mmCIF file of C-alpha atoms in Angstrom:
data_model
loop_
_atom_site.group_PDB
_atom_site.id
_atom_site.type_symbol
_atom_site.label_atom_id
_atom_site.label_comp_id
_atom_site.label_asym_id
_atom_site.label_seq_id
_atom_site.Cartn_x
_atom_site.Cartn_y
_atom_site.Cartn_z
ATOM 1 C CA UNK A 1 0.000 0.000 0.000
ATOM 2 C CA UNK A 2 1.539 3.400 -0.771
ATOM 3 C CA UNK A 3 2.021 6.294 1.694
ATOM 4 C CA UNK A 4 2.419 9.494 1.095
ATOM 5 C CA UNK A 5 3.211 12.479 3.701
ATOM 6 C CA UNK A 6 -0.794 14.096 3.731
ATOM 7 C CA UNK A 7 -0.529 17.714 3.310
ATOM 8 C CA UNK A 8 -2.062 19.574 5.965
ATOM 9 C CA UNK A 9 -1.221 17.167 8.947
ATOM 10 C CA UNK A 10 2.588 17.319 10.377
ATOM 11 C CA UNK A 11 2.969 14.246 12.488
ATOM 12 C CA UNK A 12 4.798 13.485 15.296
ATOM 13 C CA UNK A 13 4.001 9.879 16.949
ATOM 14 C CA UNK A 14 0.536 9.010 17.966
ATOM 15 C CA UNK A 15 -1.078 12.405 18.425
ATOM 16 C CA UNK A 16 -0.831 14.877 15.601
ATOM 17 C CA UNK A 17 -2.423 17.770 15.205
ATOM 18 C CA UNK A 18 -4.002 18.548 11.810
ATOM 19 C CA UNK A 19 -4.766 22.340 10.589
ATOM 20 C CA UNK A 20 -8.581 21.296 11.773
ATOM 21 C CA UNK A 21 -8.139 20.471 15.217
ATOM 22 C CA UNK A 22 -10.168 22.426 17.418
ATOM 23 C CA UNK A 23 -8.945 23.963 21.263
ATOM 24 C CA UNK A 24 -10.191 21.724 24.415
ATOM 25 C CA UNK A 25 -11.798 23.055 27.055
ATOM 26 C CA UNK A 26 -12.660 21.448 30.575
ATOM 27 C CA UNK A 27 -16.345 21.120 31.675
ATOM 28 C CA UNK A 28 -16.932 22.533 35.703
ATOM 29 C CA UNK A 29 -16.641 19.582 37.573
ATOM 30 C CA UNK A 30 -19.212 17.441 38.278
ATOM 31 C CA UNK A 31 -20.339 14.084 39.877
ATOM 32 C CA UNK A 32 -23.320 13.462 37.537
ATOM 33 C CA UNK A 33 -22.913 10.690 34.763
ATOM 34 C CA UNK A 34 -21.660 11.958 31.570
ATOM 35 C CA UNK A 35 -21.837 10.841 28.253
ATOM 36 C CA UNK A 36 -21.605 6.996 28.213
ATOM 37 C CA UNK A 37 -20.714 6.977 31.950
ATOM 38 C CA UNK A 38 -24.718 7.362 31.614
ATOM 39 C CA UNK A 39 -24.698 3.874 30.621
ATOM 40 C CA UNK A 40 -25.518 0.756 33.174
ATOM 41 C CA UNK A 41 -22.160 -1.200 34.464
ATOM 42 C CA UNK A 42 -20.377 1.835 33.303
ATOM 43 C CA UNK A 43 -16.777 0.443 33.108
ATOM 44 C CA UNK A 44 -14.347 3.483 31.993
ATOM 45 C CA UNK A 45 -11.168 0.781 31.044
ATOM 46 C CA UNK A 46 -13.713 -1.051 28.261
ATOM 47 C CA UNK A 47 -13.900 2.387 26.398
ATOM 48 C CA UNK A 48 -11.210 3.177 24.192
ATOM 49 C CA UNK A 49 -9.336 7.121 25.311
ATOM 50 C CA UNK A 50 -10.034 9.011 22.054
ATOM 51 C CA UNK A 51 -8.959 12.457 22.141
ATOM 52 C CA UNK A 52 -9.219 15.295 18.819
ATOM 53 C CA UNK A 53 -6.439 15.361 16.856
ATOM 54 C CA UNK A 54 -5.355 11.943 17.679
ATOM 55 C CA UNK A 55 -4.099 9.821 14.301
ATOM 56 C CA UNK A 56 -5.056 6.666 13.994
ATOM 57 C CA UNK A 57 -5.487 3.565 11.588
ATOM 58 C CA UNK A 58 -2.241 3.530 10.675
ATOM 59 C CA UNK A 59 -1.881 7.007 10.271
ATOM 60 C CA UNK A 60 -4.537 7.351 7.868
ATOM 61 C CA UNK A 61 -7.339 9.224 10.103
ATOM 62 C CA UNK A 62 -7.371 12.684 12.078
ATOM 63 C CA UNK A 63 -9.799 12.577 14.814
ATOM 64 C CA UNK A 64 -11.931 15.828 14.529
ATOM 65 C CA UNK A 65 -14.917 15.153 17.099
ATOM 66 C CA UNK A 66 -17.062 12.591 19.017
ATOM 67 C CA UNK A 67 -19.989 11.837 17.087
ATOM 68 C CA UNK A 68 -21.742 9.713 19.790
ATOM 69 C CA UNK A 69 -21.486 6.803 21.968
ATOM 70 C CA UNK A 70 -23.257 3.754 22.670
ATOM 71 C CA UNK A 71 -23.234 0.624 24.944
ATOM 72 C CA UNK A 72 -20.204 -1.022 23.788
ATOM 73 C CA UNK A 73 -18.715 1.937 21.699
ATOM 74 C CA UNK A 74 -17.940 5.465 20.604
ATOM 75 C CA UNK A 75 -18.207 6.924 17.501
ATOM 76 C CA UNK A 76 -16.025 9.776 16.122
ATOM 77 C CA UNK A 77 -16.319 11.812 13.123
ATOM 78 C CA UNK A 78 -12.238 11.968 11.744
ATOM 79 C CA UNK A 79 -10.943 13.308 8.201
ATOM 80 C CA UNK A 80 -9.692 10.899 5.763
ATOM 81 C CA UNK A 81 -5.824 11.949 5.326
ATOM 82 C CA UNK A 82 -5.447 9.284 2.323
ATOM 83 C CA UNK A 83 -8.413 10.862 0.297
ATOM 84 C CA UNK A 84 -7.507 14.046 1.150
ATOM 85 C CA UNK A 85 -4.173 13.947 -0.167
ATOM 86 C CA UNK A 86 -5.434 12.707 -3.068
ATOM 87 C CA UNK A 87 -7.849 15.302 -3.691
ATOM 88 C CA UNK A 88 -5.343 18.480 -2.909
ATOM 89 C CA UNK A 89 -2.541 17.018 -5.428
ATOM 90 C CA UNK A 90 -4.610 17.058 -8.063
ATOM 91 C CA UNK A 91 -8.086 18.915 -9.535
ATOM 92 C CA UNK A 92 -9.273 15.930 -11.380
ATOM 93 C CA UNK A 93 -10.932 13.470 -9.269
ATOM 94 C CA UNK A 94 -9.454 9.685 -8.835
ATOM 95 C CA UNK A 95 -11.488 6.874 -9.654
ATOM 96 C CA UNK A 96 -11.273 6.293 -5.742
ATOM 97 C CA UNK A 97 -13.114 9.524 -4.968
ATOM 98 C CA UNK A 98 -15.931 8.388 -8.012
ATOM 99 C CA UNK A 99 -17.198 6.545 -6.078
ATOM 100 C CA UNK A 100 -18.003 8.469 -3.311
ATOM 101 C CA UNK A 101 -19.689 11.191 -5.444
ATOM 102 C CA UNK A 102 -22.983 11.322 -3.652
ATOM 103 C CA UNK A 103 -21.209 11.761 -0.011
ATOM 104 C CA UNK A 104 -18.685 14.044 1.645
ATOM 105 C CA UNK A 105 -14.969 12.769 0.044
ATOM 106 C CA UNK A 106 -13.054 13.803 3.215
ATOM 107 C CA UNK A 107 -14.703 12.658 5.938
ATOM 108 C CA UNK A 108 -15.690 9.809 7.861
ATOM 109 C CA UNK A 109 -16.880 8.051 10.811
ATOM 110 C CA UNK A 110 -15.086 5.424 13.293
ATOM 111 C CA UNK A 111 -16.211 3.526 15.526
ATOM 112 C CA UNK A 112 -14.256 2.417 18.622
ATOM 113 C CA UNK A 113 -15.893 -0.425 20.038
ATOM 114 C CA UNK A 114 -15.119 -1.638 23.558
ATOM 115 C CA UNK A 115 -12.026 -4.160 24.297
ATOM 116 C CA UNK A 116 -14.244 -6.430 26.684
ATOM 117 C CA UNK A 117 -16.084 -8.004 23.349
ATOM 118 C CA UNK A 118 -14.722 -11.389 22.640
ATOM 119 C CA UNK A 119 -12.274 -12.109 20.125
ATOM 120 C CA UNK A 120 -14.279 -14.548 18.390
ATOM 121 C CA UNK A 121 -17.432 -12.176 17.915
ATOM 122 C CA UNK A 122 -14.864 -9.155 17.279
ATOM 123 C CA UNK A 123 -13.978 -11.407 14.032
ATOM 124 C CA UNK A 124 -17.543 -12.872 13.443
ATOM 125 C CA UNK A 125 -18.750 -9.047 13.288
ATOM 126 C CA UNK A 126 -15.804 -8.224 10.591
ATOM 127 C CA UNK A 127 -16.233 -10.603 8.114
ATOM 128 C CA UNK A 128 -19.755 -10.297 7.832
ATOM 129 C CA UNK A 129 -19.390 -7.017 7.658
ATOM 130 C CA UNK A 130 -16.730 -7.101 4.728
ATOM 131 C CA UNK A 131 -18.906 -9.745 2.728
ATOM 132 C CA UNK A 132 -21.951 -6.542 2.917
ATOM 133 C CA UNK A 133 -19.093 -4.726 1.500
ATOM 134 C CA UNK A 134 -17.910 -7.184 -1.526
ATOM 135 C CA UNK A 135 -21.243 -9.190 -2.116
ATOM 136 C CA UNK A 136 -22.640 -7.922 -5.587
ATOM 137 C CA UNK A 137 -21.237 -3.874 -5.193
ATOM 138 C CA UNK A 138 -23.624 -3.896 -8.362
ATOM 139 C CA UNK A 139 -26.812 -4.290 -6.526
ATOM 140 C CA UNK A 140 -29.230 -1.359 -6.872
ATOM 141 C CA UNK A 141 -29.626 -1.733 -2.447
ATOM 142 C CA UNK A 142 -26.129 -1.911 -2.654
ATOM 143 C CA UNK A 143 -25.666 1.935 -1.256
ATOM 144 C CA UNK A 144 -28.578 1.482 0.660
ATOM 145 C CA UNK A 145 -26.845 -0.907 2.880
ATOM 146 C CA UNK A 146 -24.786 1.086 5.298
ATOM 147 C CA UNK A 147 -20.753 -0.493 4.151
ATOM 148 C CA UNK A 148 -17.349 -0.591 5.625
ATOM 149 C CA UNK A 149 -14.575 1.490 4.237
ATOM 150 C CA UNK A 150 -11.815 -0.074 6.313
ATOM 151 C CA UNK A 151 -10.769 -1.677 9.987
ATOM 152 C CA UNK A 152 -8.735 -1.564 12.435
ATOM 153 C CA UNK A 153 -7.159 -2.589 15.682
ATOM 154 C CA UNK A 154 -6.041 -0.831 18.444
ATOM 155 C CA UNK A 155 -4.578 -2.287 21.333
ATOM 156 C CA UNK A 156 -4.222 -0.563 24.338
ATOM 157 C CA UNK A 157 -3.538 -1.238 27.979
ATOM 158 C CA UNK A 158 -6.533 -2.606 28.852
ATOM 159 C CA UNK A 159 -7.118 -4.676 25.671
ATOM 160 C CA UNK A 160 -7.964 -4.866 21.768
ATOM 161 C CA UNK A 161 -10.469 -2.621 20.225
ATOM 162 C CA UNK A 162 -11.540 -3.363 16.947
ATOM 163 C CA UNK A 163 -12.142 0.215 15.125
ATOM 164 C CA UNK A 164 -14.649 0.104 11.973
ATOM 165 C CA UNK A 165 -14.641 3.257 9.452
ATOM 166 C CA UNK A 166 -18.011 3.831 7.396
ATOM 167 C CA UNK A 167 -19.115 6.774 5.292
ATOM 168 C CA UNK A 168 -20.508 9.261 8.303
ATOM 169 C CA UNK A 169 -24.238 10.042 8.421
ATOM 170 C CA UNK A 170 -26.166 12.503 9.688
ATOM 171 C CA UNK A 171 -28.720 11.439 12.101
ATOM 172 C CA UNK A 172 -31.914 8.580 12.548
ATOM 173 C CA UNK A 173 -34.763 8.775 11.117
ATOM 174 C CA UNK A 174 -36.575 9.309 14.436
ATOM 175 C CA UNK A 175 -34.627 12.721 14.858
ATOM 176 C CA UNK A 176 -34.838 13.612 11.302
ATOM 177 C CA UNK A 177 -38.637 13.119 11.158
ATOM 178 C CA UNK A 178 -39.257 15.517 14.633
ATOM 179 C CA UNK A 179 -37.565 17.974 12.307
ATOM 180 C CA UNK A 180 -40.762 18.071 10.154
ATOM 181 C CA UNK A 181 -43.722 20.052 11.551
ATOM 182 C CA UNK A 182 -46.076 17.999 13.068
ATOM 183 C CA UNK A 183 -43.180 15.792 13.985
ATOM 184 C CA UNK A 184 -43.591 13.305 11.525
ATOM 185 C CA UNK A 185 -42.469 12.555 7.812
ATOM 186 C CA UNK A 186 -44.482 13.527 4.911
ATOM 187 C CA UNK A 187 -46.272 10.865 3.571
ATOM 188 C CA UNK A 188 -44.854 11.162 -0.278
ATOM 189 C CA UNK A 189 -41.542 10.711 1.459
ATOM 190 C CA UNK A 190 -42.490 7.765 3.757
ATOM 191 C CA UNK A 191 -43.668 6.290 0.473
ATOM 192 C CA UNK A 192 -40.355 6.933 -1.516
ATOM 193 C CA UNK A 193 -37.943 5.723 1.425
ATOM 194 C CA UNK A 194 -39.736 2.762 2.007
ATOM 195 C CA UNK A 195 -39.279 1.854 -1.795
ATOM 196 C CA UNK A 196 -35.726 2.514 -1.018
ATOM 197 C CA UNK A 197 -35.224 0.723 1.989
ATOM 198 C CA UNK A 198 -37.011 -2.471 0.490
ATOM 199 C CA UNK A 199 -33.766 -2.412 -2.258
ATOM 200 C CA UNK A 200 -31.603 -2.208 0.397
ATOM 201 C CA UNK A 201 -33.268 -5.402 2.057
ATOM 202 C CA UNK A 202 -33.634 -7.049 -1.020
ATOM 203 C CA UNK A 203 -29.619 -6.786 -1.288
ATOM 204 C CA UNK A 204 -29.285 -8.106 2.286
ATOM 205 C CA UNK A 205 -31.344 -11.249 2.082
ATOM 206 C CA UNK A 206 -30.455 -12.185 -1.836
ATOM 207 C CA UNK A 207 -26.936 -11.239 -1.845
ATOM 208 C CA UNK A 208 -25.558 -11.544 1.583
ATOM 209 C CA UNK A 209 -27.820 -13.912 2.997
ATOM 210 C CA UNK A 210 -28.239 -12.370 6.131
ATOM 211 C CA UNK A 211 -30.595 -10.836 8.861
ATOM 212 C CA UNK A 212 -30.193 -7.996 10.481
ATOM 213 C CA UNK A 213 -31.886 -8.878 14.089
ATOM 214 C CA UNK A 214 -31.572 -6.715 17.149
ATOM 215 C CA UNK A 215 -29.401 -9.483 19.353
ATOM 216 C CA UNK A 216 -25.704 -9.578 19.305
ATOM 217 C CA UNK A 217 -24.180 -11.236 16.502
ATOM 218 C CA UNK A 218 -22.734 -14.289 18.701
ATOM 219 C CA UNK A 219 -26.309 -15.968 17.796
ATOM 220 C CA UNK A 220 -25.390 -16.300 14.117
ATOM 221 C CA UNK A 221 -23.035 -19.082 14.532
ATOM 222 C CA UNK A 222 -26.243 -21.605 15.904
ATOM 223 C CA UNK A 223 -27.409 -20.569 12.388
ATOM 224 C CA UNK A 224 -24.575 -20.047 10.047
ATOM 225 C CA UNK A 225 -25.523 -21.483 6.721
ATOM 226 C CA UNK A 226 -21.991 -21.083 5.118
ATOM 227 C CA UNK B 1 -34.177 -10.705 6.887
ATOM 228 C CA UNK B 2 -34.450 -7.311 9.211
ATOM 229 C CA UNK B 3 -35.687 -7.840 12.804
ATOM 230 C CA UNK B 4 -35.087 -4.833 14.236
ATOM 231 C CA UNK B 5 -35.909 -2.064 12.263
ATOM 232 C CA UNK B 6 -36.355 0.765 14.295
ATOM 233 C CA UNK B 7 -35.960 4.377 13.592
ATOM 234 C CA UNK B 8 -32.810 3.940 15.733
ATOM 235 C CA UNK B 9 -31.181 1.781 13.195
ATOM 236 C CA UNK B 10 -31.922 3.609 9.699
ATOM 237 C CA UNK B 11 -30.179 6.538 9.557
ATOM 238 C CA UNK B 12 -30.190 8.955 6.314
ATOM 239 C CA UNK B 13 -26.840 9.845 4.408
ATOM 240 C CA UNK B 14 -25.288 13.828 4.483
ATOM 241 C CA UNK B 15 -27.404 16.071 2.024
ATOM 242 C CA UNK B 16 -24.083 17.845 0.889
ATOM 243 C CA UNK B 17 -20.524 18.004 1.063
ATOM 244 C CA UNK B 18 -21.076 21.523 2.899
ATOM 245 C CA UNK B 19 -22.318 20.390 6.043
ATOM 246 C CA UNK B 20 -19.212 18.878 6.972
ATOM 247 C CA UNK B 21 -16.901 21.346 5.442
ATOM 248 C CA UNK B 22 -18.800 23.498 7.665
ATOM 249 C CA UNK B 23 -19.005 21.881 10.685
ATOM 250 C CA UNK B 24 -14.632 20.813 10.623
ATOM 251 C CA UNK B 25 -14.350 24.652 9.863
ATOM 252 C CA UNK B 26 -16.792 26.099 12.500
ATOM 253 C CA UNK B 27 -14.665 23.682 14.649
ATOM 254 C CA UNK B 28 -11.691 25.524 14.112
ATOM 255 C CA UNK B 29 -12.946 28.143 16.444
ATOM 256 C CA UNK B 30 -14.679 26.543 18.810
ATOM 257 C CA UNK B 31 -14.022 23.949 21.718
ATOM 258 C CA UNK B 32 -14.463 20.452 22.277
ATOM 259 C CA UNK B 33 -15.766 20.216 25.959
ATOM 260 C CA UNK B 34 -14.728 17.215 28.072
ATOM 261 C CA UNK B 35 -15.115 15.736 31.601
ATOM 262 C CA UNK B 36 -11.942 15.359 33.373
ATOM 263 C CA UNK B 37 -12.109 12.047 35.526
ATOM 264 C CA UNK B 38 -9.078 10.679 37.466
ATOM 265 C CA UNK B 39 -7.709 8.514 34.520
ATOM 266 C CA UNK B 40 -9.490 9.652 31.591
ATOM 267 C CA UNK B 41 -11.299 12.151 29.581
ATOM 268 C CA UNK B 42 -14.912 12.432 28.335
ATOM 269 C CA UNK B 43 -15.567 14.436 25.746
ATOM 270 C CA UNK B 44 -19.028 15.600 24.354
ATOM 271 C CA UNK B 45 -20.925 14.647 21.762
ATOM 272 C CA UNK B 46 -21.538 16.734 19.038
ATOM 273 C CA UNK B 47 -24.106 15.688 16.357
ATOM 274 C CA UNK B 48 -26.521 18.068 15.328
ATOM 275 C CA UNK B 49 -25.725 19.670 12.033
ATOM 276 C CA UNK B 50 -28.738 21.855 12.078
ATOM 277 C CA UNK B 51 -31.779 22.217 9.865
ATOM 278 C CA UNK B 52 -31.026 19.854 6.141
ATOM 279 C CA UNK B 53 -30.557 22.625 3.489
ATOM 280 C CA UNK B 54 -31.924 19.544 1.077
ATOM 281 C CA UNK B 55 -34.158 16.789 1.472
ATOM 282 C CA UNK B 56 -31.785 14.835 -1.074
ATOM 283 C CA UNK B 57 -31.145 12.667 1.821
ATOM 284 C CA UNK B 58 -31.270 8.429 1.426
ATOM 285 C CA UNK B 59 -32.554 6.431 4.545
ATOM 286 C CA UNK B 60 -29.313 4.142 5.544
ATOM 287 C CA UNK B 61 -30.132 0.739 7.217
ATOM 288 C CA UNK B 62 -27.350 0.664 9.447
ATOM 289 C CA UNK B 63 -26.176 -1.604 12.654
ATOM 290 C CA UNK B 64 -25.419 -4.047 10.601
ATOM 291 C CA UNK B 65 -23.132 -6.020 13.030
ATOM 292 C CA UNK B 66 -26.196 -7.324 14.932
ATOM 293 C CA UNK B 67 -27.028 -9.381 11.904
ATOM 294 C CA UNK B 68 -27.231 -13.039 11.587
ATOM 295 C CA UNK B 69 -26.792 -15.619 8.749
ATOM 296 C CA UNK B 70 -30.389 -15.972 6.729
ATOM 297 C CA UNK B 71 -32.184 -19.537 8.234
ATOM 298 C CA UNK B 72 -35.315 -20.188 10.048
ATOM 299 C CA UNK B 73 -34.933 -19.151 13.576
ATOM 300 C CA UNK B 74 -37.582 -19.943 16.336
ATOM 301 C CA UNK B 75 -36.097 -17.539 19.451
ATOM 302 C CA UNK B 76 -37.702 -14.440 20.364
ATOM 303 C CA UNK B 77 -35.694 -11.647 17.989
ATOM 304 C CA UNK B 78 -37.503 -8.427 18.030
ATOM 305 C CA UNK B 79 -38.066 -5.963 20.848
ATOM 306 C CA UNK B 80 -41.634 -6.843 21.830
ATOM 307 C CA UNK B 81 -43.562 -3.915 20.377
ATOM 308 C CA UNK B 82 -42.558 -5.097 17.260
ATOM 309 C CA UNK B 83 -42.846 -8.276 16.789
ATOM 310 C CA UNK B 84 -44.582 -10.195 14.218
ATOM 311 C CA UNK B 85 -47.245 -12.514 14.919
ATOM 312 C CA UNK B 86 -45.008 -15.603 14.004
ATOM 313 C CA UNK B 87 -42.815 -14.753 16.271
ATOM 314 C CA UNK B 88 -44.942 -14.382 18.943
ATOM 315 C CA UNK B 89 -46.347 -18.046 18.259
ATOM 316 C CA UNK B 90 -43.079 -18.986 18.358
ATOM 317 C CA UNK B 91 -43.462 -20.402 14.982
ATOM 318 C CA UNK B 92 -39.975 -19.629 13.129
ATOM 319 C CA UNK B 93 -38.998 -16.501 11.600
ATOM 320 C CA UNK B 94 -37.949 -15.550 7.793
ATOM 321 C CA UNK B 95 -37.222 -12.980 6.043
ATOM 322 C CA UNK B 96 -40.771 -12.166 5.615
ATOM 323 C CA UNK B 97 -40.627 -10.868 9.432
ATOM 324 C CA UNK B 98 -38.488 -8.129 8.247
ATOM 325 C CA UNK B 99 -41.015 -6.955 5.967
ATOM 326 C CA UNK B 100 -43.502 -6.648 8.951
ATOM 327 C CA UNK B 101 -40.865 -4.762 11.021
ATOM 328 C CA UNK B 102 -40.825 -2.390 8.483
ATOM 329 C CA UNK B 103 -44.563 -1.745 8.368
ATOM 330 C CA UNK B 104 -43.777 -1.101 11.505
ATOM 331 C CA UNK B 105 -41.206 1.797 11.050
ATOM 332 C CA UNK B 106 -43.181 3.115 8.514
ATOM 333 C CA UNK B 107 -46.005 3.697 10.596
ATOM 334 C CA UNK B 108 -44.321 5.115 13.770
ATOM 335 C CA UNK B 109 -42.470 7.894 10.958
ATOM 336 C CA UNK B 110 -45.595 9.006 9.834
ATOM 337 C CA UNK B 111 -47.182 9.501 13.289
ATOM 338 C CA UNK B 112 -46.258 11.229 16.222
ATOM 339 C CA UNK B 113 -47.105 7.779 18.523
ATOM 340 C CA UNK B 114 -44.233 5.272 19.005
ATOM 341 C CA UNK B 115 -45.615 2.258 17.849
ATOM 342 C CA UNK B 116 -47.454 -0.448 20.071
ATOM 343 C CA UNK B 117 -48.251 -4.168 20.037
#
């Protein structure tokens, strides 16, 4: 894989600071739960220390800002230093960036998930995860289906975190539909996303064979058809 | 096969390139607030980019890593507002249940109510 130096980040071991990183200020202190400290069983050594500015994967991502967190993860929106690059050497667009046309080239959005998840479903999760990204790319639900971009591990003191990077995306539908008067989506556009969204299935149960289900993915081996 | 489709789980895509040009730039002269615990820091979310300036959005079915491998399953897979009546009598599910989640989802969008059994 080629490397190049990216041209607005200078980088100096494991926290760089890009052009876009922003100044950090401490909150009044306080003993009520914050962020995912919110969470039941809070444990603080499961959650990987991301801090702005911070380049990981290899050196390919700047971390710009938390996105949000979740049970088992955090998500954080970081610049793509590889695309980038590409795009500031030269005014013609790569085949890469092609594409990407319909979302933002530069950016994306990482997930750090939590180093207490077993190996074994750590690896389960990836590769079904990679074959949404490779099954039929030709597939009108295709881009419907939210994909990978790349992975990563990061190992820390406290354990191994795997780190997925997807295209980043603006909110759920349940905030994006209290943005509408009357709280709820028009029904012309309920109609056209749910035409959209049955593509999108269409490509997961034809092409990938699989089920999206709200339990953890450690079920799937009892049912594994491959 | 979908089981869970909630309104949690679809999310829609960026409407332009602007809003994140924006938002890195805006971030330029702002701060990041954190928590400062003992050994670590917490920093705060930030994830409102404002009102869309298009409605050229696509809905994103995302979450994927809770999936599963397509089969007939017979445990109980959906939260229980949701789920379909051959789940309930515990009689297998296919990908036809994802079909009825979505009815679902489609229904809580267009009203104010959260959906109920």
């Amino acid at each position: 894989m080629r490397s190049f130096r990216p041209c607005t980040a200078s980088l100096f071991g494991f926290r760089a600071r890009g052009r876009t990183a922003a100044t950090l200020a401490r909150l009044p202190r306080t003993d009520q739960p914050f962020e995912e400290e919110a969470i039941p069983d809070y444990d603080a050594s499961h959650f990987c220390q991301v801090t702005p500015g911070d380049v990981v994967g290899d050196g390919r991502y700047s971390i710009i800002s938390k996105l949000g967190w979740g049970r088992t993860s955090t998500v954080w929106l970081a610049k793509d230093l590889q695309r980038y690059a590409s795009i500031c050497r030269s005014p013609v667009q790569s085949i890469d960036s092609a594409s990407w046309r319909w979302q933002s080239q530069r950016y994306v959005a990482i997930k750090f998930t939590n180093c207490d998840v077993d190996q074994e479903s750590i690896q389960r999760e990836r590769s079904m995860l990679q074959r949404l990204a490779t099954a039929d790319p030709s597939h009108r639900g295709f881009s419907v289906v939210r994909r990978i971009i790349d992975s990563f591990e990061l190992k820390t003191g406290s354990g191994t975190h795997l780190c997925l990077v997807h295209e980043p995306l603006r909110e759920t539908l349940d905030i994006y539909r209290k943005r509408f008067s009357g709280g709820r989506l028009p029904i012309p556009l309920v109609k056209a996303y749910v035409k959209v969204l049955l593509v999108g299935l269409d490509y997961l149960h034809t092409r990938c064979n699989v089920i999206h289900t709200g339990r953890h993915t450690l079920i799937a081996a009892l049912y594994s058809t491959d | 096969m979908e089981a869970d489709l909630k309104l949690d789980n679809i999310l829609i895509s960026f409407e332009d390139d602007s809003v994140l040009n924006d938002e890195a730039q805006q971030l330029q002269q702002s701060e990041l607030l954190f928590k400062e615990n003992p050994d670590r820091r917490i920093f705060q979310s930030r994830n409102n980019f404002g009102p869309l300036r298009s409605h050229v959005v696509i809905p994103i079915i995302a979450d994927i890593g809770l999936a599963e491998m397509a089969d007939i399953g017979a445990h109980p897979i959906q939260p229980d507002a949701y789920r379909a009546p051959e789940v309930l009598l515990g009689w297998g599910w296919t990908s036809s249940t994802d079909i009825w989640n979505l009815g679902n989802m489609v229904s809580s969008s267009a009203s104010r109510r959260e959906m109920t059994s």
